[in-house]
């Protein structure tokens, strides 16, 4: 029986790239379902969306692939159905080790963005948060730079970086990363689930 995984859509591109490797290493399939990214801007919206999808965990325990800080009671939501939750507080911590994040944080006040976050910034910030450019500039204004975690899933164009810069007025730079840390996190959680079945 496939392992049920309910994930934030912010991980969709990365999970779909890694899925064949993960399933091969585990020797089992994952039944992935995604919720739209950006629901974490409002606790009630996110909890309602997760609750509507919790039926995928009826027959067995699964993985709720969200950060612990994406909702004020994320551990409680996961606990309702016995779903495993990553230790990561947010999507950035799912891709960067604590050591690497600490190293990057030492370079200034950094706002991190995943590749999916950059690709979906309009949906997340303009539609989800309801921000105009002035709101973005107020909210991002304290950051020295925005670092996009570039795991090589697609080409990030200068135009895409400039569009986000125009929205935030904060310098945007790329930081190449591998998906190994994320893959190891997902594999570890799946193995923990398999041990409980």
PDB file of N, CA and C in Angstrom, residues 95-96 112-118 146-156 173-179:
ATOM      1  N   UNK A  95      15.255  22.570   3.166  1.00  0.00           N
ATOM      2  CA  UNK A  95      16.275  22.520   2.114  1.00  0.00           C
ATOM      3  C   UNK A  95      17.673  22.870   2.594  1.00  0.00           C
ATOM      4  N   UNK A  96      17.789  23.606   3.688  1.00  0.00           N
ATOM      5  CA  UNK A  96      19.094  24.032   4.201  1.00  0.00           C
ATOM      6  C   UNK A  96      19.355  23.418   5.564  1.00  0.00           C
ATOM      7  N   UNK A 112      14.868  34.065   2.700  1.00  0.00           N
ATOM      8  CA  UNK A 112      15.104  32.930   1.812  1.00  0.00           C
ATOM      9  C   UNK A 112      13.836  32.607   1.038  1.00  0.00           C
ATOM     10  N   UNK A 113      14.045  32.139  -0.181  1.00  0.00           N
ATOM     11  CA  UNK A 113      12.946  31.776  -1.048  1.00  0.00           C
ATOM     12  C   UNK A 113      13.345  30.513  -1.801  1.00  0.00           C
ATOM     13  N   UNK A 114      12.462  29.544  -1.845  1.00  0.00           N
ATOM     14  CA  UNK A 114      12.731  28.346  -2.641  1.00  0.00           C
ATOM     15  C   UNK A 114      12.490  28.671  -4.114  1.00  0.00           C
ATOM     16  N   UNK A 115      12.929  27.773  -4.989  1.00  0.00           N
ATOM     17  CA  UNK A 115      12.678  27.975  -6.420  1.00  0.00           C
ATOM     18  C   UNK A 115      11.177  28.059  -6.687  1.00  0.00           C
ATOM     19  N   UNK A 116      10.427  27.175  -6.044  1.00  0.00           N
ATOM     20  CA  UNK A 116       8.969  27.213  -6.209  1.00  0.00           C
ATOM     21  C   UNK A 116       8.404  28.525  -5.690  1.00  0.00           C
ATOM     22  N   UNK A 117       8.966  29.012  -4.584  1.00  0.00           N
ATOM     23  CA  UNK A 117       8.528  30.292  -4.037  1.00  0.00           C
ATOM     24  C   UNK A 117       8.741  31.431  -5.015  1.00  0.00           C
ATOM     25  N   UNK A 118       9.867  31.389  -5.730  1.00  0.00           N
ATOM     26  CA  UNK A 118      10.117  32.417  -6.740  1.00  0.00           C
ATOM     27  C   UNK A 118       9.151  32.265  -7.908  1.00  0.00           C
ATOM     28  N   UNK A 146      17.539  38.991  -0.647  1.00  0.00           N
ATOM     29  CA  UNK A 146      16.685  37.815  -0.789  1.00  0.00           C
ATOM     30  C   UNK A 146      17.524  36.763  -1.491  1.00  0.00           C
ATOM     31  N   UNK A 147      17.610  35.584  -0.898  1.00  0.00           N
ATOM     32  CA  UNK A 147      18.403  34.498  -1.471  1.00  0.00           C
ATOM     33  C   UNK A 147      17.460  33.405  -1.953  1.00  0.00           C
ATOM     34  N   UNK A 148      17.525  33.125  -3.251  1.00  0.00           N
ATOM     35  CA  UNK A 148      16.728  32.058  -3.849  1.00  0.00           C
ATOM     36  C   UNK A 148      17.557  30.782  -3.827  1.00  0.00           C
ATOM     37  N   UNK A 149      17.014  29.741  -3.196  1.00  0.00           N
ATOM     38  CA  UNK A 149      17.701  28.451  -3.103  1.00  0.00           C
ATOM     39  C   UNK A 149      17.545  27.725  -4.435  1.00  0.00           C
ATOM     40  N   UNK A 150      18.577  27.778  -5.248  1.00  0.00           N
ATOM     41  CA  UNK A 150      18.543  27.270  -6.618  1.00  0.00           C
ATOM     42  C   UNK A 150      19.028  25.827  -6.659  1.00  0.00           C
ATOM     43  N   UNK A 151      18.079  24.904  -6.742  1.00  0.00           N
ATOM     44  CA  UNK A 151      18.432  23.482  -6.810  1.00  0.00           C
ATOM     45  C   UNK A 151      18.438  22.966  -8.247  1.00  0.00           C
ATOM     46  N   UNK A 152      18.375  23.866  -9.215  1.00  0.00           N
ATOM     47  CA  UNK A 152      18.545  23.496 -10.609  1.00  0.00           C
ATOM     48  C   UNK A 152      17.360  22.836 -11.282  1.00  0.00           C
ATOM     49  N   UNK A 153      16.164  22.996 -10.743  1.00  0.00           N
ATOM     50  CA  UNK A 153      14.987  22.361 -11.345  1.00  0.00           C
ATOM     51  C   UNK A 153      14.593  22.989 -12.674  1.00  0.00           C
ATOM     52  N   UNK A 154      14.830  24.273 -12.796  1.00  0.00           N
ATOM     53  CA  UNK A 154      14.538  24.984 -14.038  1.00  0.00           C
ATOM     54  C   UNK A 154      15.454  26.197 -14.085  1.00  0.00           C
ATOM     55  N   UNK A 155      15.553  26.793 -15.247  1.00  0.00           N
ATOM     56  CA  UNK A 155      16.403  27.970 -15.391  1.00  0.00           C
ATOM     57  C   UNK A 155      15.695  29.182 -14.795  1.00  0.00           C
ATOM     58  N   UNK A 156      16.386  29.856 -13.917  1.00  0.00           N
ATOM     59  CA  UNK A 156      15.861  31.093 -13.342  1.00  0.00           C
ATOM     60  C   UNK A 156      16.398  32.235 -14.194  1.00  0.00           C
ATOM     61  N   UNK A 173      19.471  37.331  -5.035  1.00  0.00           N
ATOM     62  CA  UNK A 173      20.591  36.552  -5.556  1.00  0.00           C
ATOM     63  C   UNK A 173      20.285  35.067  -5.458  1.00  0.00           C
ATOM     64  N   UNK A 174      21.008  34.302  -6.250  1.00  0.00           N
ATOM     65  CA  UNK A 174      20.833  32.850  -6.269  1.00  0.00           C
ATOM     66  C   UNK A 174      21.886  32.182  -5.404  1.00  0.00           C
ATOM     67  N   UNK A 175      21.489  31.108  -4.749  1.00  0.00           N
ATOM     68  CA  UNK A 175      22.425  30.281  -4.004  1.00  0.00           C
ATOM     69  C   UNK A 175      22.228  28.842  -4.465  1.00  0.00           C
ATOM     70  N   UNK A 176      23.196  28.294  -5.209  1.00  0.00           N
ATOM     71  CA  UNK A 176      23.056  26.903  -5.650  1.00  0.00           C
ATOM     72  C   UNK A 176      23.034  25.946  -4.453  1.00  0.00           C
ATOM     73  N   UNK A 177      22.086  25.026  -4.464  1.00  0.00           N
ATOM     74  CA  UNK A 177      22.016  23.985  -3.434  1.00  0.00           C
ATOM     75  C   UNK A 177      21.708  22.660  -4.128  1.00  0.00           C
ATOM     76  N   UNK A 178      21.949  21.576  -3.410  1.00  0.00           N
ATOM     77  CA  UNK A 178      21.512  20.271  -3.919  1.00  0.00           C
ATOM     78  C   UNK A 178      20.218  19.920  -3.194  1.00  0.00           C
ATOM     79  N   UNK A 179      19.538  18.919  -3.698  1.00  0.00           N
ATOM     80  CA  UNK A 179      18.305  18.459  -3.052  1.00  0.00           C
ATOM     81  C   UNK A 179      18.575  17.347  -2.041  1.00  0.00           C
TER      82      UNK A 179
END
